[in-house]
Short mmCIF file of C-alpha atoms in Angstrom, two decimals:
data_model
loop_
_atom_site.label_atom_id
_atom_site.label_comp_id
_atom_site.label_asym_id
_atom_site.label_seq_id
_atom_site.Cartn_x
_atom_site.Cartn_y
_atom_site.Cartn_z
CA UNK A 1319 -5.30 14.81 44.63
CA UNK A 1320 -2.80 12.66 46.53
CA UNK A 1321 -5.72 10.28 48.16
CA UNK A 1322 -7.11 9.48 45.05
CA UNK A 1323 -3.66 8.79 43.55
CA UNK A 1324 -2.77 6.57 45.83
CA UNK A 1325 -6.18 4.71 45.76
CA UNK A 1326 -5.62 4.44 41.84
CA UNK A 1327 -2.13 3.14 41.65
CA UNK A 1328 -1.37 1.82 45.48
CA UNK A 1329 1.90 4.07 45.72
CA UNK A 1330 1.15 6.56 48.38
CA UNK A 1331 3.54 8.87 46.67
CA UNK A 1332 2.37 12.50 44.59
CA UNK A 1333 3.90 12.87 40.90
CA UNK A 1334 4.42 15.75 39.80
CA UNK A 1335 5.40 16.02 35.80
CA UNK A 1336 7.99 18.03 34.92
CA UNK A 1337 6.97 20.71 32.79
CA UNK A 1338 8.99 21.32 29.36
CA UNK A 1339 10.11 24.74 28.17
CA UNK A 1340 9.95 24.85 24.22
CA UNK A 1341 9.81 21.05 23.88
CA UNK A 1342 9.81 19.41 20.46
CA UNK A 1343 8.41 16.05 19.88
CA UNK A 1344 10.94 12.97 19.29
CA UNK A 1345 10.82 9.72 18.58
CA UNK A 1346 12.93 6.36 17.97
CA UNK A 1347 11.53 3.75 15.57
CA UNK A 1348 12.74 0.13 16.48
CA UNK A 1349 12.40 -3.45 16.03
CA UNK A 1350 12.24 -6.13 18.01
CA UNK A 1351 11.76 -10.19 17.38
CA UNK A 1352 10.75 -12.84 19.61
CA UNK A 1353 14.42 -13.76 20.92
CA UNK A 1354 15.58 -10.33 22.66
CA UNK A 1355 17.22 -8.52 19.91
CA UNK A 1356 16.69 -4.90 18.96
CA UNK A 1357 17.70 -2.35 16.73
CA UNK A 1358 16.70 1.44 16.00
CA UNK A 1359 16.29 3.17 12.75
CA UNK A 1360 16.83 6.94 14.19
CA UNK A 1361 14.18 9.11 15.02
CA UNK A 1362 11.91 11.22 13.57
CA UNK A 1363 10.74 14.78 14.67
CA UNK A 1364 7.15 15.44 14.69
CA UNK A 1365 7.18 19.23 16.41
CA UNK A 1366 5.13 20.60 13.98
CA UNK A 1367 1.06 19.86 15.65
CA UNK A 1368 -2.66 21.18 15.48
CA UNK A 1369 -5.15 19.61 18.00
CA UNK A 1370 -1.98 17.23 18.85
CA UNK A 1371 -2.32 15.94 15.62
CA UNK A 1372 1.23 15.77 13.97
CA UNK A 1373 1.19 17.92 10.75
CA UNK A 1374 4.45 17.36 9.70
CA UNK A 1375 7.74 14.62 10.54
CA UNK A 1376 10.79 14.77 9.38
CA UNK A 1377 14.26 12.57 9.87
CA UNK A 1378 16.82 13.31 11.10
CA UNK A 1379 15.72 15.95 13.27
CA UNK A 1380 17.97 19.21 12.97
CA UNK A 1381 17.75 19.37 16.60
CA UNK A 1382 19.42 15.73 16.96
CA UNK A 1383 23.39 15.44 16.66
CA UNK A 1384 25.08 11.89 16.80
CA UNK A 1385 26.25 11.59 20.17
CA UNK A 1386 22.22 12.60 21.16
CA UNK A 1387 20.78 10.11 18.48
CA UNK A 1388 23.27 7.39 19.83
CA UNK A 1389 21.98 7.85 23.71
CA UNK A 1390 18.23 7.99 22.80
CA UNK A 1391 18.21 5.16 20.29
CA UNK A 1392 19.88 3.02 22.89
CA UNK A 1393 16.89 4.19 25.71
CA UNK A 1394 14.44 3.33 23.42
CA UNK A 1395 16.36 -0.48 22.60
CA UNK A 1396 16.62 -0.76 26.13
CA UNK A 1397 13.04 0.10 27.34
CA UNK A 1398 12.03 -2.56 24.29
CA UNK A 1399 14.26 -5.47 25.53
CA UNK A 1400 13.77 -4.88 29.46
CA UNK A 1401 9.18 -5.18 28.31
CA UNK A 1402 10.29 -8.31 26.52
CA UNK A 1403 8.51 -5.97 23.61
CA UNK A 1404 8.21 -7.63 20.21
CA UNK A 1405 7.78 -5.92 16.34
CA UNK A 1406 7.81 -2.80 14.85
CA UNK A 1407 7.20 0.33 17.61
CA UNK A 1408 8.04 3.69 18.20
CA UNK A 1409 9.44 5.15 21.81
CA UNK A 1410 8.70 9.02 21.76
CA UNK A 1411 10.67 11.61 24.13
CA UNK A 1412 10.10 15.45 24.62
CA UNK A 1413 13.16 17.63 23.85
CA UNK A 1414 13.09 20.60 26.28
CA UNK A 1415 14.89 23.59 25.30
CA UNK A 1416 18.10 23.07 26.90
CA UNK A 1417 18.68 20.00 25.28
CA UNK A 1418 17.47 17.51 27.63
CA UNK A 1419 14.99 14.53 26.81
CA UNK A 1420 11.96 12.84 28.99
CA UNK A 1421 9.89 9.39 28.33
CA UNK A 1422 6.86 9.94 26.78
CA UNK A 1423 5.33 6.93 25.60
CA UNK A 1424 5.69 3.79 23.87
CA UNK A 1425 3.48 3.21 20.44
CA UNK A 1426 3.21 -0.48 20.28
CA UNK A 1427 2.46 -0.13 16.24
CA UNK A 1428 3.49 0.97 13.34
CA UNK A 1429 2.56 4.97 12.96
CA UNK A 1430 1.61 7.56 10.00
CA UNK A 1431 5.21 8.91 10.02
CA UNK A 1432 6.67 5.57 9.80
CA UNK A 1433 7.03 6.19 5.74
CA UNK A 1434 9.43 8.94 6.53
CA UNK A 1435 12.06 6.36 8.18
CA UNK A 1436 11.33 3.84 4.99
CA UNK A 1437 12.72 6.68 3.04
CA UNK A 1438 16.11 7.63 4.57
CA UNK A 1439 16.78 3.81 5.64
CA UNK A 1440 14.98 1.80 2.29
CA UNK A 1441 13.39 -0.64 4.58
CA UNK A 1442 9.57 -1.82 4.25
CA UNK A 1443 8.68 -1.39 7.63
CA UNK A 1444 5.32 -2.92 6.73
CA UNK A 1445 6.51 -6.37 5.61
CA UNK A 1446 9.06 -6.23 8.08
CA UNK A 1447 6.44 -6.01 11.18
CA UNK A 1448 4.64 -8.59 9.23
CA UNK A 1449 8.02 -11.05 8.73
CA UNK A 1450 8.77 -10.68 12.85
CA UNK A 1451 4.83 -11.21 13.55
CA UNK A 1452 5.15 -14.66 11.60
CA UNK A 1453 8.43 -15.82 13.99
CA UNK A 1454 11.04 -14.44 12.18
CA UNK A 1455 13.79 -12.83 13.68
CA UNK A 1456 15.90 -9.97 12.85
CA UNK A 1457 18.92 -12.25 11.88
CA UNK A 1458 16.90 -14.15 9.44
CA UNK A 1459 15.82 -10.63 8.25
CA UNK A 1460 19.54 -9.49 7.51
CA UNK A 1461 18.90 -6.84 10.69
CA UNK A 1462 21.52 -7.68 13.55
CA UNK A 1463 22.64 -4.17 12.68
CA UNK A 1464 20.58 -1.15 11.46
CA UNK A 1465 21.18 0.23 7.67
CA UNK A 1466 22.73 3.70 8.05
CA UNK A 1467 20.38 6.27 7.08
CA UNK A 1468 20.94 8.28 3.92
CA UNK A 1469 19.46 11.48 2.91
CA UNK A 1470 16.59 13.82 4.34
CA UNK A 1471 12.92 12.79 4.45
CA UNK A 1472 10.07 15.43 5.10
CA UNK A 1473 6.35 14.00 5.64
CA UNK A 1474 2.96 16.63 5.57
CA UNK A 1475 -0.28 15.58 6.42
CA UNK A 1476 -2.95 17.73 4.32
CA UNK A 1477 -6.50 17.89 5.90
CA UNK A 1478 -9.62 18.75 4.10
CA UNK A 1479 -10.98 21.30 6.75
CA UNK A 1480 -14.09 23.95 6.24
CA UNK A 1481 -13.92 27.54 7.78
CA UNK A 1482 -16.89 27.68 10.22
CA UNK A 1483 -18.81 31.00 10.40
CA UNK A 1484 -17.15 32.18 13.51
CA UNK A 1485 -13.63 31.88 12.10
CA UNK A 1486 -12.45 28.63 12.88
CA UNK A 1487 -11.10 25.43 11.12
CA UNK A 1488 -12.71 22.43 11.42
CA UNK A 1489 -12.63 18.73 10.23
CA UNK A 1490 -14.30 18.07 6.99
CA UNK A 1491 -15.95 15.57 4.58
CA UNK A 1492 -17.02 15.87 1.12
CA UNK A 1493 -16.63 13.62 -2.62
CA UNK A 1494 -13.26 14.70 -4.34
CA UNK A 1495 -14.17 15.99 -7.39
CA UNK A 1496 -10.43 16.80 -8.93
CA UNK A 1497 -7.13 15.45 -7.58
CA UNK A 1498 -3.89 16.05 -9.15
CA UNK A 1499 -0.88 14.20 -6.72
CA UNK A 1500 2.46 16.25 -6.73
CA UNK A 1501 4.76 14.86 -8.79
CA UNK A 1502 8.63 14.99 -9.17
CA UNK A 1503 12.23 13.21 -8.11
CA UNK A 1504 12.16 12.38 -4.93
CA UNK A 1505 8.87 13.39 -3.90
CA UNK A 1506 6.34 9.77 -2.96
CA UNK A 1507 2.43 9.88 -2.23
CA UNK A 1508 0.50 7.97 0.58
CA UNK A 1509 -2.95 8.49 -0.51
CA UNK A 1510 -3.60 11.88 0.54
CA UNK A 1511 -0.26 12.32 2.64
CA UNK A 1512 3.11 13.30 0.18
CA UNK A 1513 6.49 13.32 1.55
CA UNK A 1514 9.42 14.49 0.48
CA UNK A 1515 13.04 13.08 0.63
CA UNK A 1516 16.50 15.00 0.05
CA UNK A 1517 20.13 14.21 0.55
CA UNK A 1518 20.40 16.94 3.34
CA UNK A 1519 17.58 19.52 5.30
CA UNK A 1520 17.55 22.38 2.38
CA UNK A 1521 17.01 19.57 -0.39
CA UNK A 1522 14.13 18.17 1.51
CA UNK A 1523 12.71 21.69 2.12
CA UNK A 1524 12.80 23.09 -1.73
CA UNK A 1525 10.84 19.51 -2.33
CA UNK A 1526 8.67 20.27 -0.24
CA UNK A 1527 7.90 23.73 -1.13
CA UNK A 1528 7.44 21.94 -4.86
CA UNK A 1529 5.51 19.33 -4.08
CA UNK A 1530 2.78 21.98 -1.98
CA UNK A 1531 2.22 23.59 -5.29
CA UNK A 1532 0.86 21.01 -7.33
CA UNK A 1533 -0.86 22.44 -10.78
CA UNK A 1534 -4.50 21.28 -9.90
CA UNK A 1535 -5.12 20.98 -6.38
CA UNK A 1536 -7.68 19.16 -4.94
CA UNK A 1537 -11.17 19.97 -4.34
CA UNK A 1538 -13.98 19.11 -2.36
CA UNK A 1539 -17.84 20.94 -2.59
CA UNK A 1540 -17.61 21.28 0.95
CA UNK A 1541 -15.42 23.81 1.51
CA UNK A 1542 -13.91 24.70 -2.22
CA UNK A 1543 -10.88 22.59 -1.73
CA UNK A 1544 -8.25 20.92 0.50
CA UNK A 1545 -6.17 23.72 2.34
CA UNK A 1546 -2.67 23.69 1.39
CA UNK A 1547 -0.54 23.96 4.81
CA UNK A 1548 -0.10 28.05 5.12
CA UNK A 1549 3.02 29.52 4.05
CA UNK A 1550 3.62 31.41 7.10
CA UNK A 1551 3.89 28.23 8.94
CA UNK A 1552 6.38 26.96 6.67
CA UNK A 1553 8.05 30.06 7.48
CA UNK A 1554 8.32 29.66 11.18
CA UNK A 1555 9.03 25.62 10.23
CA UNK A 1556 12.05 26.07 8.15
CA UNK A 1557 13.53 28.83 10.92
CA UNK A 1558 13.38 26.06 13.57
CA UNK A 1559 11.14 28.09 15.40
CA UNK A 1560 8.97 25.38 18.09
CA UNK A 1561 5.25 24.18 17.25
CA UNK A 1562 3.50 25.85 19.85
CA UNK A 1563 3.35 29.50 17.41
CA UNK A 1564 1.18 27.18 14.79
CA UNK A 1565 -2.28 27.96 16.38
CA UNK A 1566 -1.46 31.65 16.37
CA UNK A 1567 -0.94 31.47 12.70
CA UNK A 1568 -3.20 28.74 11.43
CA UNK A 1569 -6.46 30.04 13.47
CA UNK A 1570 -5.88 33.38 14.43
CA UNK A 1571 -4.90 31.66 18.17
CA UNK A 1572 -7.36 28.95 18.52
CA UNK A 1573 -8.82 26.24 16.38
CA UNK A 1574 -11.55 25.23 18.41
CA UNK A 1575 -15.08 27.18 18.63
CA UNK A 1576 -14.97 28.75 22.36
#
């Protein structure tokens, strides 16, 4: 209601959001220090979401070209230097259909995904946020210009998840009883995340595809295992087809009990 937006931020003024046909989730990384100075490490693409909860980030995003990836990275410096905003962060934008981008949000942390960039760019992003936390800046760090990115990272998040009696996927707990990480060139493990890397988008995929088939997979007495992502959704994922089809397939259109 207007009245009560008005009472709760004092601009009598209604906001209406803009609403985003086919939008796919993008985001900068960047780093700040304590003097002004900022840099951006590209962005990573995180389209791919159940309960928005990100299932799967990649980077570079297919959708991205350079002249894009040059006008976003600079938004996201620029929103960074004009907060006086200091360490590691990530600024996040929806991509509508047509090409366009919106603000989102600002993640004043390190997130998840945040292995994916380490990959393509060969930066610790942890002992960097830790270096510019203790006063350093990003000239004593060697960073008054970002590394150019190499290669093709691809990050999945694997959930352990039980199948509740009226159909539906749920959140789940149990002891580990057998866990065999995948294994291979290329391919690193984050506890019980794995991500892939590749020099371009088909390299990273057919690691991928290896890496979900690992010889002994994990298993948990409380639902008979951890449930490998389903191949129809890498189907729709390697087509560039949008996130919002994912329910359909993972949960037979909803993954919530009614």
């Amino acid at each position: 209601r207007h009245t009560r937006y008005g009472t709760v931020t004092g601009v009598q003024t209604c906001a209406l959001p803009i609403f985003v046909e086919r939008p796919r989730h993008i985001e900068v990384q960047i780093l700040a220090d304590g003097e002004g100075n900022c840099i951006h490490l590209g962005e990573r693409e995180c389209s791919i979401q159940r309960r928005h909860q990100k299932l799967i980030e990649e980077s570079p995003s297919p959708v991205v070209d350079e002249t894009t990836r040059a006008r976003i990275g600079e938004l996201a410096v620029r929103a960074a230097q004009a907060s006086g905003y200091v360490n590691a962060g990530t600024v996040e934008f929806l991509r509508g259909d047509d090409g366009s981008f919106y603000f989102m949000e600002v993640n004043a942390r390190l997130q998840v995904e945040h292995t994916v960039t380490e990959a393509i760019t060969g930066l610790d992003l942890v002992a960097l946020q830790l270096r510019i936390a203790e006063g350093a800046s990003l000239t004593d760090l060697n960073l008054t210009e970002a590394p150019e990115p190499e290669g093709f990272a691809i990050q999945a998040r694997i959930n352990m998840e039980v199948l509740s009696p009226k159909g539906f996927f749920k959140p789940s707990g149990g002891t580990i009883e057998r866990y065999s990480p995948p294994q291979g060139p290329g391919i690193r493990v984050d506890g019980p995340d794995h991500q892939r890397t590749g020099q371009d988008h088909e390299a990273g995929l057919h690691r991928r595809r290896r890496a979900d088939r690992p010889p002994h997979p994990a298993r948990s007495p409380a639902d008979g295992g951890l449930r490998l992502p389903d191949q129809r959704v890498h189907l729709r994922w390697e087509g560039a087809r949008p996130a919002r089809a994912l329910e359909d397939d993972v949960a037979g259109g909803s993954d919530a009990d009614p």
